[in-house]
Short mmCIF file of C-alpha atoms and ligand atoms in Angstrom, two decimals:
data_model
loop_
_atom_site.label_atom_id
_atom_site.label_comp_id
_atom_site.label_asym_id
_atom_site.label_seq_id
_atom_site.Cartn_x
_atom_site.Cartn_y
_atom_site.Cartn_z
CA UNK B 789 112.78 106.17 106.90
CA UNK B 790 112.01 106.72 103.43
CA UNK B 791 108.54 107.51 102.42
CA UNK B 792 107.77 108.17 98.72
CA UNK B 793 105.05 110.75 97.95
CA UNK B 794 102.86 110.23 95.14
CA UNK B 795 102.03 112.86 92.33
CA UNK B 796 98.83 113.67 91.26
CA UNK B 797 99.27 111.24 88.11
CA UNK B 798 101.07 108.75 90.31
CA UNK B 799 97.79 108.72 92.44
CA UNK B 800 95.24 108.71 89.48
CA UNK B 801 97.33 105.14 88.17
CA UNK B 802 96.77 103.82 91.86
CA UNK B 803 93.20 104.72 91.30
CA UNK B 804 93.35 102.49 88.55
CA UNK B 805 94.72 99.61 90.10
CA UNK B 806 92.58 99.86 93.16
CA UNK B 807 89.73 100.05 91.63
CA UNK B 808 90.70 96.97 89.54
CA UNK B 809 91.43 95.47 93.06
CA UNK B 810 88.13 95.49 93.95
CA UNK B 811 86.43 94.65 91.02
CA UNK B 812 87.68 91.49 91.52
CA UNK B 813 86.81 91.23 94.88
CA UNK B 814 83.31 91.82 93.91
CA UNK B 815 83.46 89.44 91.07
CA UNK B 816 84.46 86.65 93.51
CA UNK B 817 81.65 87.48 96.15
CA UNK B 818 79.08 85.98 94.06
CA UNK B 819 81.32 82.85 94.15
CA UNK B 820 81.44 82.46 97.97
CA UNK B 821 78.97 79.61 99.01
CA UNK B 822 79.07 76.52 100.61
CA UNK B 823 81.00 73.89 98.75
CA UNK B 824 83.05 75.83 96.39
CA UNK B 825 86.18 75.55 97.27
CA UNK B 826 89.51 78.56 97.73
CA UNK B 827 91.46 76.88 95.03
CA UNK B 828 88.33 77.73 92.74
CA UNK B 829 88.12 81.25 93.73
CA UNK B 830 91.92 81.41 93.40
CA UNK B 831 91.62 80.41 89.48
CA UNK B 832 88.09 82.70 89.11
CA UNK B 833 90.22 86.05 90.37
CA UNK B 834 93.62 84.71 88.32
CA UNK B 835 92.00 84.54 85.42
CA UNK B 836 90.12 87.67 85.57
CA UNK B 837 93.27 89.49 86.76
CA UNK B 838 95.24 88.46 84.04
CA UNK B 839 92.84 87.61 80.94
CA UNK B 840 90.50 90.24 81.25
CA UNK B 841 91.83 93.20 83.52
CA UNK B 842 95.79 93.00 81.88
CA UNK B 843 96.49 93.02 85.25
CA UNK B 844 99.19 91.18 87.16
CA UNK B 845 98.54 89.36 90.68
CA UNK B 846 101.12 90.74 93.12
CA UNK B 847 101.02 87.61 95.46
CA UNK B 848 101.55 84.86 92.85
CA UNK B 849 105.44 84.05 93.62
CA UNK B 850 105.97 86.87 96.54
CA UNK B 851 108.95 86.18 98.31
CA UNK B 852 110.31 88.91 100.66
CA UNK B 853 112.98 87.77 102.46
CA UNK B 854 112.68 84.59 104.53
CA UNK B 855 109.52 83.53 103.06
CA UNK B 856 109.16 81.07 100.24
CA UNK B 857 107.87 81.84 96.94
CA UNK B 858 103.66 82.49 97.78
CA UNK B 859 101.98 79.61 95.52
CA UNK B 860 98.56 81.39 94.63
CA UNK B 861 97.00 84.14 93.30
CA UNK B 862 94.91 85.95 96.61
CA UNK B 863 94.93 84.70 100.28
CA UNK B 864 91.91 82.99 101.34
CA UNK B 865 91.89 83.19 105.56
CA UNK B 866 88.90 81.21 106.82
CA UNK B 867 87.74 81.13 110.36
CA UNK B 868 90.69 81.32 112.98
CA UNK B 869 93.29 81.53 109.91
CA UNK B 870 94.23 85.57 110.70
CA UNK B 871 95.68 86.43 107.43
CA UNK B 872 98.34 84.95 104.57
CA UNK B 873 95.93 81.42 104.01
CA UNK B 874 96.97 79.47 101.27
CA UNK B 875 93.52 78.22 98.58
CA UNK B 876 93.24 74.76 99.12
CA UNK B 877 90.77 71.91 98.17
CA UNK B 878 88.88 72.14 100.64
CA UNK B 879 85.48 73.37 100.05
CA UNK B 880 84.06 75.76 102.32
CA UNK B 881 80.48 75.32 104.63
CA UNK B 882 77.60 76.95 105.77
CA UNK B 883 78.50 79.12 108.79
CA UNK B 884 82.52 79.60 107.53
CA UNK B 885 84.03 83.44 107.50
CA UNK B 886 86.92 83.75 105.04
CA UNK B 887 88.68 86.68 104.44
CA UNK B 888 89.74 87.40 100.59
CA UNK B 889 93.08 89.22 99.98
CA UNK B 890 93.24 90.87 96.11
CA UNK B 891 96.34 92.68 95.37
CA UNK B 892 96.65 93.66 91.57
CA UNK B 893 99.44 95.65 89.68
CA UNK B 894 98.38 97.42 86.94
CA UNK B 895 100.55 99.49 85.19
CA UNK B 896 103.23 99.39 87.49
CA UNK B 897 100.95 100.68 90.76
CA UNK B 898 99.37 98.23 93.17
CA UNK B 899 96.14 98.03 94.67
CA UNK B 900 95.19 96.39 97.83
CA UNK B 901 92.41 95.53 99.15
CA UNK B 902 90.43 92.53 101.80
CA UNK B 903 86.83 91.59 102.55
CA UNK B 904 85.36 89.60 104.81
CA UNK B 905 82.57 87.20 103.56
CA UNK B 906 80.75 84.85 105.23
CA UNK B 907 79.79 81.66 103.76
CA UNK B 908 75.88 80.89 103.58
CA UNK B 909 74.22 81.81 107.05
CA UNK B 910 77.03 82.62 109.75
CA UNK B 911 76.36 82.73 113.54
CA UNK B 912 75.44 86.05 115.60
CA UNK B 913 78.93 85.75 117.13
CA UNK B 914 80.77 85.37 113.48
CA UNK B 915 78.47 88.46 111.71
CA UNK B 916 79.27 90.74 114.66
CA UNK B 917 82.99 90.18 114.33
CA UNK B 918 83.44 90.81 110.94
CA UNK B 919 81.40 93.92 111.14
CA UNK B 920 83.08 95.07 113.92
CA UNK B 921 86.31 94.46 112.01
CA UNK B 922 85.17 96.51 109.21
CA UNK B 923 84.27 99.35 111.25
CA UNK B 924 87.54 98.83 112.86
CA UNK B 925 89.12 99.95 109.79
CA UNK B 926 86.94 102.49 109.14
CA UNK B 927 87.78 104.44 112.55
CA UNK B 928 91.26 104.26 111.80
CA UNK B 929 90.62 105.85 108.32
CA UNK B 930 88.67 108.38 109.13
CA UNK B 931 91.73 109.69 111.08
CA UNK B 932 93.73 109.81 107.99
CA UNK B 933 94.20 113.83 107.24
CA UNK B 934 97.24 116.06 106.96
CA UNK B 935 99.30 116.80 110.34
CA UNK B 936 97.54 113.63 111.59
CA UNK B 937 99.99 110.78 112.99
CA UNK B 938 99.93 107.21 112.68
CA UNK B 939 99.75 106.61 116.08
CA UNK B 940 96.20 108.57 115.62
CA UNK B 941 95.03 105.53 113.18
CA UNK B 942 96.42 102.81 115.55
CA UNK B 943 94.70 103.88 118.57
CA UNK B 944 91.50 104.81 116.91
CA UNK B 945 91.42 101.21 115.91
CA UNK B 946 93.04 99.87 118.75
CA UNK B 947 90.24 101.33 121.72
CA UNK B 948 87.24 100.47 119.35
CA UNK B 949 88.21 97.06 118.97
CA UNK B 950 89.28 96.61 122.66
CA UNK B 951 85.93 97.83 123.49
CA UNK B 952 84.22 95.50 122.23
CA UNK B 953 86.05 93.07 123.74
CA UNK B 954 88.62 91.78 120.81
CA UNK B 955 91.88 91.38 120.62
CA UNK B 956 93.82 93.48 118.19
CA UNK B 957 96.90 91.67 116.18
CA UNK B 958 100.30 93.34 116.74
CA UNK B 959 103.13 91.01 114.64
CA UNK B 960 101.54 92.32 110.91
CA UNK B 961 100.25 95.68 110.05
CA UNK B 962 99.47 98.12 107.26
CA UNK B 963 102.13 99.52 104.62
CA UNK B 964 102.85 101.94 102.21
CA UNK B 965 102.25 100.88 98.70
CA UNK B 966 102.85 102.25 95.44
CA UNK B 967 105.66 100.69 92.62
CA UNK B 968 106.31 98.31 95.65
CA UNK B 969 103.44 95.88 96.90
CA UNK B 970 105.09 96.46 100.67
CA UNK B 971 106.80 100.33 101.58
CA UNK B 972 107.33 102.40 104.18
CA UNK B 973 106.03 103.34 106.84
CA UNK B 974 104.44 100.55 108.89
CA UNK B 975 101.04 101.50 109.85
CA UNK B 976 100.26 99.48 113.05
CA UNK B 977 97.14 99.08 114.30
CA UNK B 978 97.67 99.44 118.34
CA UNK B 979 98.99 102.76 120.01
CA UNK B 980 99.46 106.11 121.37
CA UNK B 981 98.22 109.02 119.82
CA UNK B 982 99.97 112.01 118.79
CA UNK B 983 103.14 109.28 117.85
CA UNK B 984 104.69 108.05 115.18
CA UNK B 985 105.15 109.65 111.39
CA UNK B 986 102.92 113.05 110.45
CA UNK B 987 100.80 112.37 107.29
CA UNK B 988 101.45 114.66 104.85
CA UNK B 989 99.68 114.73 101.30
CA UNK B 990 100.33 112.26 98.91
CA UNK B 991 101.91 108.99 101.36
CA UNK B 992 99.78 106.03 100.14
CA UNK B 993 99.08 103.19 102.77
CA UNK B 994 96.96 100.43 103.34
CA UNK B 995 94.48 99.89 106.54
CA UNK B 996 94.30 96.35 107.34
CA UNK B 997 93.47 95.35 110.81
CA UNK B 998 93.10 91.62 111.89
CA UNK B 999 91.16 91.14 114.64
CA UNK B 1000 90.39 88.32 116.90
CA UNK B 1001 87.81 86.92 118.91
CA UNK B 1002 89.85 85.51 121.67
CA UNK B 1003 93.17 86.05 122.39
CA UNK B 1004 95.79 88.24 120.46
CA UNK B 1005 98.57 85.80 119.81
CA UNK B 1006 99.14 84.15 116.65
CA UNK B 1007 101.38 81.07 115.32
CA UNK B 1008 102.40 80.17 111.60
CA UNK B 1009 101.35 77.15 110.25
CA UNK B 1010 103.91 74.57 108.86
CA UNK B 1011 103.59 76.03 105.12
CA UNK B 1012 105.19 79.09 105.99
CA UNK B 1013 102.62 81.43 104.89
CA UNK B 1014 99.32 80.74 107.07
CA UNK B 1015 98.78 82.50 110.20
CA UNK B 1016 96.00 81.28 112.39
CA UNK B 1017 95.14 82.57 116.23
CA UNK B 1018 97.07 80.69 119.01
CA UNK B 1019 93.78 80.04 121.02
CA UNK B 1020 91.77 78.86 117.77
CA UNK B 1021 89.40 81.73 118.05
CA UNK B 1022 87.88 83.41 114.96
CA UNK B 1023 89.95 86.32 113.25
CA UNK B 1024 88.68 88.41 110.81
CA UNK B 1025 90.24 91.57 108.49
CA UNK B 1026 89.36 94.15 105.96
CA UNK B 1027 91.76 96.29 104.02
CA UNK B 1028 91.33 99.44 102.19
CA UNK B 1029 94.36 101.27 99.92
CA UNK B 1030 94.19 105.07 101.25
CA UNK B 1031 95.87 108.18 99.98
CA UNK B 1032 96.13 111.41 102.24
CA UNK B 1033 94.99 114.00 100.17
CA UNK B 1034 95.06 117.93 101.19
CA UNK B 1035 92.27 118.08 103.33
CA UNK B 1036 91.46 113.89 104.64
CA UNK B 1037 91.66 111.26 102.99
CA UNK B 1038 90.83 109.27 99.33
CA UNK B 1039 89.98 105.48 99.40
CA UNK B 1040 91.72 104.00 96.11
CA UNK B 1041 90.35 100.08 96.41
CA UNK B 1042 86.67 101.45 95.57
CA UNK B 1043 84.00 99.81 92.50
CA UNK B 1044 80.45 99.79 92.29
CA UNK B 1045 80.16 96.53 94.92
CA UNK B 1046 82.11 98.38 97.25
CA UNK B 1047 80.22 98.14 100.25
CA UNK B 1048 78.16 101.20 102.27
CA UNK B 1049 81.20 103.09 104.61
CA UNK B 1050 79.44 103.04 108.26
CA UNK B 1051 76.92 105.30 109.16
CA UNK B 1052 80.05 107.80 111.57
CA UNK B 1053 81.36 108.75 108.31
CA UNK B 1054 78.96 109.79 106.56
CA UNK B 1055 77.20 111.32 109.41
N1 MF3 N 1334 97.88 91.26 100.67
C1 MF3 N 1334 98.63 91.10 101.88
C2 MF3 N 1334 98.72 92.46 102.51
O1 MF3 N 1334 97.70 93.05 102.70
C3 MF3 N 1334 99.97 90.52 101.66
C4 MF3 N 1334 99.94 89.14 101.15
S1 MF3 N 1334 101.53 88.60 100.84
C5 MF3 N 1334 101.23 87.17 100.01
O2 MF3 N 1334 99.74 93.04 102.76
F1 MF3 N 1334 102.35 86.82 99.47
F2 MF3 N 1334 100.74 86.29 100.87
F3 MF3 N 1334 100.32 87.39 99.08
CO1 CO N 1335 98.21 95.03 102.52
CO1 CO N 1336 96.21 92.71 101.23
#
């Protein structure tokens, strides 16, 4: 296994480019409303990414191996779609949840980040699992600290989502990211504690659990890209860029619409 560490200066570029990350992500929230469609938010965070951030779009023609070239700019997951959702024509409705996917390169250093948004007024059912989701991700952050282990992360996200009676997704995970948009190590987000690879200062990863309503299994849809749950159910995700630092943890996809880390962080 071959980790890379990241300097201090290697870190403050990923800063950069996570920050960028979810500037555009805030940008397109004020977009998400009943009738516009993915394929418009796919040209609204293009055009900002390149035009006005210099920034490049890491997904636009992504092809790791066995995949086809990715056609758009961001994923665009809505409903049971888990994760990887193409932007369509299809215009979204009242009640809809759609995850947005933003991964920018700027400089050379990606950023990586995913919200959850939900389109107009959503159900009870739809609001609680999308902020369930998010605290999901936060439990398995705030785990993130020197001598920790990634089984630590996984089952702090694992038991908090089981407990609340969702399924947690086990065939895609979080990554180490850095010059490349996908690195070692995988960070999974199911297990044991005390397993797995010891953080150490300066390993860069994302957080990204999908979580599902129903059922755990997934399929993939006929385009090659778009995973949606088995049983149909909703499926939501959030996704945060993290670097270990000395003494926790730094989250590098932050801006000013950011929004509020749950009230068991900041105590
Ligand atoms: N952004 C996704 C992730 O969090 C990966 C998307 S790959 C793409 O890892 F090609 F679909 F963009
Ligand atoms: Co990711
Ligand atoms: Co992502």
């Amino acid at each position: 296994m071959t980790i890379t560490l990241k300097s201090a200066a290697d870190v403050a570029a990923m800063r950069i480019a996570g920050r960028l990350t979810s500037e555009v992500l805030d940008m397109l929230g004020a977009h998400v409303k009943p009738g516009v469609t993915t394929e418009q938010l796919d040209k609204l965070a293009h055009d900002h990414i390149v035009h006005v951030q210099n920034a490049i779009p890491a997904p636009l023609n992504y092809a790791p191996p066995g995949y086809t070239p990715y056609p758009k700019s961001i994923c665009t997951s809505v409903n049971h779609q888990v994760c990887h959702g193409i932007p369509n024509d299809k215009p979204l409705k009242n009640g809809d949840i759609v995850n947005i996917d933003v991964t920018v390169i700027k400089d050379g250093w990606h950023g990586d980040s995913s919200r959850m948004f939900v389109v107009g007024e959503g159900s009870i059912a739809a609001k609680r699992l999308c902020h369930i989701t998010y605290e999901a991700m936060w439990k398995g952050i705030q785990k993130v600290k020197p001598g920790a282990r990634l089984g630590d992360i996984g089952h702090a996200i694992q038991t908090f989502a089981e407990n609340q009676g969702y399924s947690i997704v086990r065939e895609f995970c979080g990554h180490g990211i850095g010059q490349k948009f996908h690195e070692e190590p995988q960070i999974l987000h199911y297990g044991r504690p005390g397993t797995l690879e010891e953080l150490v200062p300066g390993m860069v990863f994302t957080i990204e659990p999908m979580i599902n309503v129903g059922r755990r299994e997934i399929k993939e849809m006929g385009d090659g890209w778009t995973i949606v749950t088995k049983d149909r159910s909703l499926s939501a995700q959030w996704e945060h860029t993290v670097v270990v630092t000395d003494t926790g943890y730094e989250v590098l996809t932050v801006s000013d619409g950011t929004p509020a880390v749950p009230a068991f962080i900041t105590g």
